């Protein structure tokens, strides 16, 4: 018999629980687990009868079994089975492996930079003690990140500044900064960003924003197309589609030097995109439209680019196509103060990847399981 494709002899755990619960088989006579909660219950039963399944399977096969985990709660259950299981999960970095599978953006981290509290004396530890302490630290960090993948509770609007737009029709009256204002009318004037007019409706536009936090999970982006007051209800200047890019700048970003009239500031060659969304259709409606990402996405570097693809409305005055946006929101959740991103090794595009900065002094206020 095969257990998840692994040779498995029922004589090792000869009991009615096994025979009555593993009933589903495929054509190759492989026994399939119906759920991980039962799996962990079965393992507890086995240990109560003097057997440890992980010890019997061996390290490599056990890691293969754990590779089938698809939910952070399953790993929490595994840790609760026994002390040896907890040690196995931590020593083999299984929380990081699961986090990388569920949130591929974490693979951009080249290492962890731990903040040392002021005045702390470094202990003279053996290599094995230091290695285990680092394993425990990594487990805590990735368990914490995993907790953001199972809940969107606490998401808030988190745009800090506008970086720039690919074009602006009348600056500053129709600047991208108007998209931070939720109202479509301010001081009796219409508030929106407008592109320049184009003969070709396929010409795209882009808006770029800087978030409040350099490390945050983004769950949803909301956009409200603009409608001209003096035109009828059909003239809503939406785009046909929208797409989002999340990442960080290759150069240090200083908000004081943003020039919203310089479109080269948002050119893709100046950024590292750690996530690119699928395209979403945009409705030609003057309402705040929600575009939920397929999963919570870790934005490393606080930069969000909104790509507006395809033009819908041609202006009667000049016979050109425009895109106009009234309001943009990026909704997300910060990992601060426990975790932050350190780009000191990536300045000017040189060096390794981004460091994940860990502040153990605040762990007690943010602890999640494990």
Tab-separated table of N, CA and C in Angstrom, residues 140-259:
chain	number	residue	atom	x	y	z
A	140	UNK	N	9.598	31.846	14.044
A	140	UNK	CA	8.706	32.896	14.552
A	140	UNK	C	8.367	33.896	13.448
A	141	UNK	N	9.385	34.302	12.707
A	141	UNK	CA	9.182	35.320	11.668
A	141	UNK	C	8.221	34.827	10.602
A	142	UNK	N	8.454	33.629	10.088
A	142	UNK	CA	7.623	33.147	8.974
A	142	UNK	C	6.247	32.691	9.443
A	143	UNK	N	6.138	32.275	10.704
A	143	UNK	CA	4.807	32.005	11.252
A	143	UNK	C	4.008	33.299	11.338
A	144	UNK	N	4.686	34.368	11.722
A	144	UNK	CA	4.034	35.682	11.787
A	144	UNK	C	3.576	36.132	10.397
A	145	UNK	N	4.436	35.978	9.394
A	145	UNK	CA	4.047	36.347	8.033
A	145	UNK	C	2.886	35.483	7.558
A	146	UNK	N	2.930	34.188	7.862
A	146	UNK	CA	1.845	33.287	7.456
A	146	UNK	C	0.496	33.715	8.018
A	147	UNK	N	0.516	34.324	9.217
A	147	UNK	CA	-0.749	34.733	9.835
A	147	UNK	C	-1.467	35.796	9.016
A	148	UNK	N	-0.729	36.580	8.224
A	148	UNK	CA	-1.337	37.607	7.387
A	148	UNK	C	-2.016	37.009	6.157
A	149	UNK	N	-1.710	35.760	5.849
A	149	UNK	CA	-2.261	35.134	4.654
A	149	UNK	C	-3.635	34.535	4.880
A	150	UNK	N	-4.048	34.395	6.131
A	150	UNK	CA	-5.321	33.747	6.432
A	150	UNK	C	-6.393	34.735	6.880
A	151	UNK	N	-6.049	36.024	6.964
A	151	UNK	CA	-7.018	37.025	7.395
A	151	UNK	C	-6.660	38.382	6.798
A	152	UNK	N	-7.685	39.131	6.396
A	152	UNK	CA	-7.465	40.501	5.906
A	152	UNK	C	-7.912	41.529	6.943
A	153	UNK	N	-8.100	41.090	8.162
A	153	UNK	CA	-8.549	41.993	9.232
A	153	UNK	C	-7.525	43.102	9.452
A	154	UNK	N	-8.014	44.321	9.601
A	154	UNK	CA	-7.152	45.451	9.896
A	154	UNK	C	-6.623	46.189	8.689
A	155	UNK	N	-7.103	45.861	7.485
A	155	UNK	CA	-6.634	46.554	6.286
A	155	UNK	C	-7.099	48.008	6.303
A	156	UNK	N	-6.197	48.911	5.940
A	156	UNK	CA	-6.507	50.334	5.896
A	156	UNK	C	-5.936	50.936	4.619
A	157	UNK	N	-6.399	52.140	4.292
A	157	UNK	CA	-5.844	52.867	3.157
A	157	UNK	C	-4.418	53.281	3.509
A	158	UNK	N	-3.455	52.981	2.637
A	158	UNK	CA	-2.060	53.157	3.060
A	158	UNK	C	-1.184	53.877	2.034
A	159	UNK	N	-1.776	54.714	1.173
A	159	UNK	CA	-0.964	55.530	0.272
A	159	UNK	C	-0.398	56.718	1.042
A	160	UNK	N	0.907	56.945	0.899
A	160	UNK	CA	1.561	58.080	1.544
A	160	UNK	C	1.746	59.250	0.586
A	161	UNK	N	2.309	58.982	-0.599
A	161	UNK	CA	2.606	60.035	-1.567
A	161	UNK	C	2.337	59.548	-2.980
A	162	UNK	N	2.188	60.484	-3.880
A	162	UNK	CA	2.155	60.191	-5.311
A	162	UNK	C	3.582	60.298	-5.851
A	163	UNK	N	3.989	59.331	-6.661
A	163	UNK	CA	5.307	59.382	-7.294
A	163	UNK	C	5.227	60.049	-8.658
A	164	UNK	N	4.191	59.721	-9.423
A	164	UNK	CA	4.064	60.359	-10.724
A	164	UNK	C	3.061	59.657	-11.619
A	165	UNK	N	2.798	60.272	-12.758
A	165	UNK	CA	1.874	59.737	-13.757
A	165	UNK	C	2.570	59.716	-15.106
A	166	UNK	N	2.110	58.816	-15.978
A	166	UNK	CA	2.722	58.702	-17.306
A	166	UNK	C	2.464	59.938	-18.153
A	167	UNK	N	1.360	60.624	-17.920
A	167	UNK	CA	1.073	61.904	-18.587
A	167	UNK	C	0.043	62.652	-17.761
A	168	UNK	N	-0.047	63.961	-17.974
A	168	UNK	CA	-1.064	64.783	-17.310
A	168	UNK	C	-1.525	65.834	-18.310
A	169	UNK	N	-2.825	65.963	-18.467
A	169	UNK	CA	-3.352	66.887	-19.485
A	169	UNK	C	-3.117	68.348	-19.079
A	170	UNK	N	-3.640	68.741	-17.931
A	170	UNK	CA	-3.451	70.113	-17.447
A	170	UNK	C	-2.856	70.045	-16.044
A	171	UNK	N	-1.594	70.433	-15.936
A	171	UNK	CA	-0.915	70.390	-14.645
A	171	UNK	C	-0.820	71.810	-14.081
A	172	UNK	N	-1.113	72.019	-12.793
A	172	UNK	CA	-1.412	71.020	-11.769
A	172	UNK	C	-2.907	70.790	-11.562
A	173	UNK	N	-3.758	71.429	-12.346
A	173	UNK	CA	-5.199	71.315	-12.115
A	173	UNK	C	-5.681	69.861	-12.160
A	174	UNK	N	-5.076	69.045	-13.022
A	174	UNK	CA	-5.495	67.657	-13.165
A	174	UNK	C	-4.371	66.697	-12.773
A	175	UNK	N	-3.646	67.043	-11.726
A	175	UNK	CA	-2.506	66.263	-11.252
A	175	UNK	C	-2.946	64.950	-10.612
A	176	UNK	N	-2.029	63.999	-10.559
A	176	UNK	CA	-2.274	62.723	-9.885
A	176	UNK	C	-2.604	62.920	-8.413
A	177	UNK	N	-2.135	64.023	-7.816
A	177	UNK	CA	-2.423	64.255	-6.398
A	177	UNK	C	-3.918	64.359	-6.126
A	178	UNK	N	-4.692	64.717	-7.134
A	178	UNK	CA	-6.151	64.777	-6.959
A	178	UNK	C	-6.749	63.406	-6.667
A	179	UNK	N	-6.059	62.327	-7.056
A	179	UNK	CA	-6.613	60.977	-6.838
A	179	UNK	C	-6.558	60.552	-5.380
A	180	UNK	N	-5.850	61.312	-4.540
A	180	UNK	CA	-5.833	61.013	-3.113
A	180	UNK	C	-7.060	61.572	-2.406
A	181	UNK	N	-7.797	62.435	-3.076
A	181	UNK	CA	-9.009	63.052	-2.529
A	181	UNK	C	-10.222	62.195	-2.912
A	182	UNK	N	-10.956	61.667	-1.923
A	182	UNK	CA	-12.104	60.803	-2.249
A	182	UNK	C	-13.279	61.536	-2.886
A	183	UNK	N	-13.365	62.864	-2.702
A	183	UNK	CA	-14.478	63.618	-3.286
A	183	UNK	C	-14.198	63.922	-4.755
A	184	UNK	N	-15.247	63.950	-5.553
A	184	UNK	CA	-15.076	64.271	-6.965
A	184	UNK	C	-15.207	65.770	-7.237
A	185	UNK	N	-15.489	66.538	-6.193
A	185	UNK	CA	-15.586	67.987	-6.352
A	185	UNK	C	-15.001	68.651	-5.113
A	186	UNK	N	-14.059	69.576	-5.314
A	186	UNK	CA	-13.427	70.306	-4.219
A	186	UNK	C	-13.469	71.788	-4.557
A	187	UNK	N	-14.033	72.574	-3.654
A	187	UNK	CA	-14.148	74.027	-3.853
A	187	UNK	C	-14.809	74.359	-5.189
A	188	UNK	N	-15.874	73.633	-5.494
A	188	UNK	CA	-16.685	73.855	-6.695
A	188	UNK	C	-15.949	73.506	-7.990
A	189	UNK	N	-14.800	72.857	-7.852
A	189	UNK	CA	-14.065	72.422	-9.031
A	189	UNK	C	-13.973	70.901	-9.056
A	190	UNK	N	-14.004	70.336	-10.246
A	190	UNK	CA	-13.887	68.897	-10.374
A	190	UNK	C	-12.485	68.455	-9.989
A	191	UNK	N	-12.403	67.366	-9.210
A	191	UNK	CA	-11.121	66.854	-8.722
A	191	UNK	C	-10.848	65.504	-9.366
A	192	UNK	N	-9.865	65.455	-10.251
A	192	UNK	CA	-9.462	64.183	-10.859
A	192	UNK	C	-8.096	64.335	-11.520
A	193	UNK	N	-7.518	63.187	-11.903
A	193	UNK	CA	-6.348	63.174	-12.767
A	193	UNK	C	-6.808	62.879	-14.184
A	194	UNK	N	-6.207	63.530	-15.152
A	194	UNK	CA	-6.537	63.278	-16.553
A	194	UNK	C	-5.264	63.037	-17.347
A	195	UNK	N	-5.315	62.038	-18.207
A	195	UNK	CA	-4.218	61.789	-19.144
A	195	UNK	C	-4.262	62.828	-20.259
A	196	UNK	N	-3.217	62.848	-21.066
A	196	UNK	CA	-3.296	63.606	-22.310
A	196	UNK	C	-4.164	62.825	-23.285
A	197	UNK	N	-4.677	63.516	-24.290
A	197	UNK	CA	-5.491	62.848	-25.293
A	197	UNK	C	-4.640	62.077	-26.290
A	198	UNK	N	-5.161	60.971	-26.773
A	198	UNK	CA	-4.444	60.136	-27.740
A	198	UNK	C	-5.384	59.740	-28.882
A	199	UNK	N	-4.827	59.686	-30.087
A	199	UNK	CA	-5.602	59.210	-31.242
A	199	UNK	C	-5.835	57.707	-31.144
A	200	UNK	N	-4.817	56.988	-30.646
A	200	UNK	CA	-4.885	55.530	-30.538
A	200	UNK	C	-5.462	55.135	-29.179
A	201	UNK	N	-6.616	54.463	-29.140
A	201	UNK	CA	-7.203	54.091	-27.850
A	201	UNK	C	-6.416	53.017	-27.106
A	202	UNK	N	-5.427	52.385	-27.759
A	202	UNK	CA	-4.652	51.333	-27.103
A	202	UNK	C	-3.497	51.881	-26.271
A	203	UNK	N	-3.208	53.182	-26.359
A	203	UNK	CA	-2.083	53.756	-25.605
A	203	UNK	C	-2.393	53.687	-24.105
A	204	UNK	N	-1.526	53.034	-23.303
A	204	UNK	CA	-1.800	52.887	-21.867
A	204	UNK	C	-1.374	54.119	-21.075
A	205	UNK	N	-1.804	54.164	-19.840
A	205	UNK	CA	-1.375	55.181	-18.876
A	205	UNK	C	-1.026	54.491	-17.569
A	206	UNK	N	-0.270	55.184	-16.724
A	206	UNK	CA	0.127	54.620	-15.440
A	206	UNK	C	0.117	55.689	-14.357
A	207	UNK	N	-0.262	55.262	-13.162
A	207	UNK	CA	-0.191	56.094	-11.964
A	207	UNK	C	0.652	55.341	-10.940
A	208	UNK	N	1.566	56.046	-10.245
A	208	UNK	CA	2.438	55.365	-9.297
A	208	UNK	C	2.372	56.044	-7.935
A	209	UNK	N	2.342	55.187	-6.895
A	209	UNK	CA	2.181	55.672	-5.523
A	209	UNK	C	3.219	55.057	-4.599
A	210	UNK	N	3.502	55.783	-3.517
A	210	UNK	CA	4.372	55.305	-2.451
A	210	UNK	C	3.510	55.043	-1.219
A	211	UNK	N	3.645	53.848	-0.635
A	211	UNK	CA	2.852	53.487	0.540
A	211	UNK	C	3.506	54.001	1.826
A	212	UNK	N	2.734	53.937	2.895
A	212	UNK	CA	3.224	54.379	4.205
A	212	UNK	C	4.324	53.475	4.751
A	213	UNK	N	4.331	52.196	4.332
A	213	UNK	CA	5.216	51.206	4.932
A	213	UNK	C	6.019	50.504	3.837
A	214	UNK	N	7.278	50.217	4.123
A	214	UNK	CA	8.106	49.543	3.124
A	214	UNK	C	7.882	48.032	3.101
A	215	UNK	N	7.057	47.535	4.023
A	215	UNK	CA	6.726	46.113	4.040
A	215	UNK	C	5.272	45.984	4.483
A	216	UNK	N	4.403	45.628	3.546
A	216	UNK	CA	2.970	45.568	3.852
A	216	UNK	C	2.286	44.566	2.944
A	217	UNK	N	1.265	43.913	3.478
A	217	UNK	CA	0.421	43.063	2.664
A	217	UNK	C	-0.674	43.915	2.035
A	218	UNK	N	-0.786	43.832	0.717
A	218	UNK	CA	-1.830	44.550	-0.019
A	218	UNK	C	-2.918	43.553	-0.387
A	219	UNK	N	-4.148	43.867	-0.019
A	219	UNK	CA	-5.275	42.976	-0.259
A	219	UNK	C	-6.157	43.438	-1.409
A	220	UNK	N	-6.242	44.760	-1.589
A	220	UNK	CA	-7.263	45.299	-2.484
A	220	UNK	C	-6.840	46.686	-2.951
A	221	UNK	N	-7.143	46.985	-4.209
A	221	UNK	CA	-6.931	48.328	-4.747
A	221	UNK	C	-8.260	48.816	-5.312
A	222	UNK	N	-8.607	50.043	-4.964
A	222	UNK	CA	-9.916	50.592	-5.343
A	222	UNK	C	-9.712	51.819	-6.226
A	223	UNK	N	-10.489	51.895	-7.303
A	223	UNK	CA	-10.336	52.974	-8.285
A	223	UNK	C	-11.718	53.494	-8.673
A	224	UNK	N	-11.826	54.816	-8.740
A	224	UNK	CA	-13.067	55.446	-9.196
A	224	UNK	C	-12.790	56.246	-10.464
A	225	UNK	N	-13.322	55.816	-11.602
A	225	UNK	CA	-13.176	56.612	-12.831
A	225	UNK	C	-13.935	57.933	-12.698
A	226	UNK	N	-13.523	58.902	-13.496
A	226	UNK	CA	-14.119	60.230	-13.415
A	226	UNK	C	-15.136	60.450	-14.528
A	227	UNK	N	-16.141	61.219	-14.183
A	227	UNK	CA	-17.181	61.600	-15.141
A	227	UNK	C	-17.200	63.129	-15.261
A	228	UNK	N	-17.155	63.624	-16.479
A	228	UNK	CA	-17.215	65.064	-16.690
A	228	UNK	C	-18.600	65.587	-16.321
A	229	UNK	N	-18.647	66.680	-15.552
A	229	UNK	CA	-19.912	67.224	-15.093
A	229	UNK	C	-20.796	67.699	-16.237
A	230	UNK	N	-20.156	68.241	-17.286
A	230	UNK	CA	-20.960	68.898	-18.313
A	230	UNK	C	-21.350	67.943	-19.440
A	231	UNK	N	-21.016	66.628	-19.297
A	231	UNK	CA	-21.390	65.657	-20.318
A	231	UNK	C	-22.450	64.715	-19.782
A	232	UNK	N	-23.059	63.946	-20.687
A	232	UNK	CA	-24.123	63.048	-20.238
A	232	UNK	C	-23.538	61.823	-19.537
A	233	UNK	N	-24.416	60.961	-19.033
A	233	UNK	CA	-23.993	59.861	-18.176
A	233	UNK	C	-23.103	58.850	-18.885
A	234	UNK	N	-23.075	58.830	-20.200
A	234	UNK	CA	-22.265	57.849	-20.920
A	234	UNK	C	-20.791	58.222	-20.969
A	235	UNK	N	-20.455	59.442	-20.627
A	235	UNK	CA	-19.077	59.908	-20.748
A	235	UNK	C	-18.351	59.739	-19.422
A	236	UNK	N	-17.929	58.517	-19.157
A	236	UNK	CA	-17.136	58.195	-17.976
A	236	UNK	C	-15.793	57.696	-18.467
A	237	UNK	N	-14.725	58.379	-18.065
A	237	UNK	CA	-13.414	58.182	-18.681
A	237	UNK	C	-12.631	57.064	-17.995
A	238	UNK	N	-13.184	55.875	-17.969
A	238	UNK	CA	-12.493	54.711	-17.411
A	238	UNK	C	-11.521	54.146	-18.439
A	239	UNK	N	-10.704	53.206	-17.996
A	239	UNK	CA	-9.919	52.400	-18.925
A	239	UNK	C	-10.663	51.082	-19.140
A	240	UNK	N	-10.235	50.321	-20.145
A	240	UNK	CA	-10.869	49.021	-20.373
A	240	UNK	C	-10.427	48.011	-19.319
A	241	UNK	N	-9.142	48.030	-19.001
A	241	UNK	CA	-8.576	47.083	-18.037
A	241	UNK	C	-7.624	47.813	-17.098
A	242	UNK	N	-7.308	47.141	-15.997
A	242	UNK	CA	-6.343	47.678	-15.045
A	242	UNK	C	-5.452	46.545	-14.567
A	243	UNK	N	-4.189	46.862	-14.298
A	243	UNK	CA	-3.217	45.880	-13.794
A	243	UNK	C	-2.334	46.582	-12.773
A	244	UNK	N	-1.818	45.805	-11.817
A	244	UNK	CA	-1.053	46.393	-10.723
A	244	UNK	C	0.334	45.755	-10.624
A	245	UNK	N	1.331	46.585	-10.328
A	245	UNK	CA	2.684	46.121	-10.084
A	245	UNK	C	3.126	46.606	-8.707
A	246	UNK	N	3.714	45.709	-7.914
A	246	UNK	CA	4.174	46.031	-6.566
A	246	UNK	C	5.664	45.740	-6.476
A	247	UNK	N	6.420	46.633	-5.839
A	247	UNK	CA	7.846	46.403	-5.700
A	247	UNK	C	8.576	47.569	-5.079
A	248	UNK	N	9.832	47.749	-5.493
A	248	UNK	CA	10.639	48.803	-4.898
A	248	UNK	C	11.515	49.462	-5.953
A	249	UNK	N	11.957	50.660	-5.630
A	249	UNK	CA	12.806	51.426	-6.526
A	249	UNK	C	14.244	50.919	-6.471
A	250	UNK	N	14.928	50.977	-7.612
A	250	UNK	CA	16.353	50.637	-7.640
A	250	UNK	C	17.197	51.762	-7.054
A	251	UNK	N	16.638	52.950	-6.981
A	251	UNK	CA	17.331	54.107	-6.444
A	251	UNK	C	16.648	54.554	-5.154
A	252	UNK	N	17.378	55.196	-4.243
A	252	UNK	CA	16.739	55.706	-3.027
A	252	UNK	C	15.615	56.677	-3.378
A	253	UNK	N	14.460	56.498	-2.728
A	253	UNK	CA	13.317	57.380	-2.977
A	253	UNK	C	13.281	58.462	-1.914
A	254	UNK	N	13.296	59.710	-2.354
A	254	UNK	CA	13.143	60.860	-1.461
A	254	UNK	C	11.925	61.632	-1.918
A	255	UNK	N	10.903	61.673	-1.083
A	255	UNK	CA	9.654	62.310	-1.488
A	255	UNK	C	9.831	63.784	-1.794
A	256	UNK	N	10.874	64.392	-1.230
A	256	UNK	CA	11.077	65.823	-1.446
A	256	UNK	C	11.452	66.147	-2.892
A	257	UNK	N	11.955	65.139	-3.636
A	257	UNK	CA	12.401	65.426	-4.999
A	257	UNK	C	11.419	64.922	-6.052
A	258	UNK	N	10.237	64.429	-5.624
A	258	UNK	CA	9.251	63.992	-6.598
A	258	UNK	C	8.840	65.173	-7.479
A	259	UNK	N	8.905	64.971	-8.767
A	259	UNK	CA	8.412	65.963	-9.723
A	259	UNK	C	7.305	65.299	-10.515
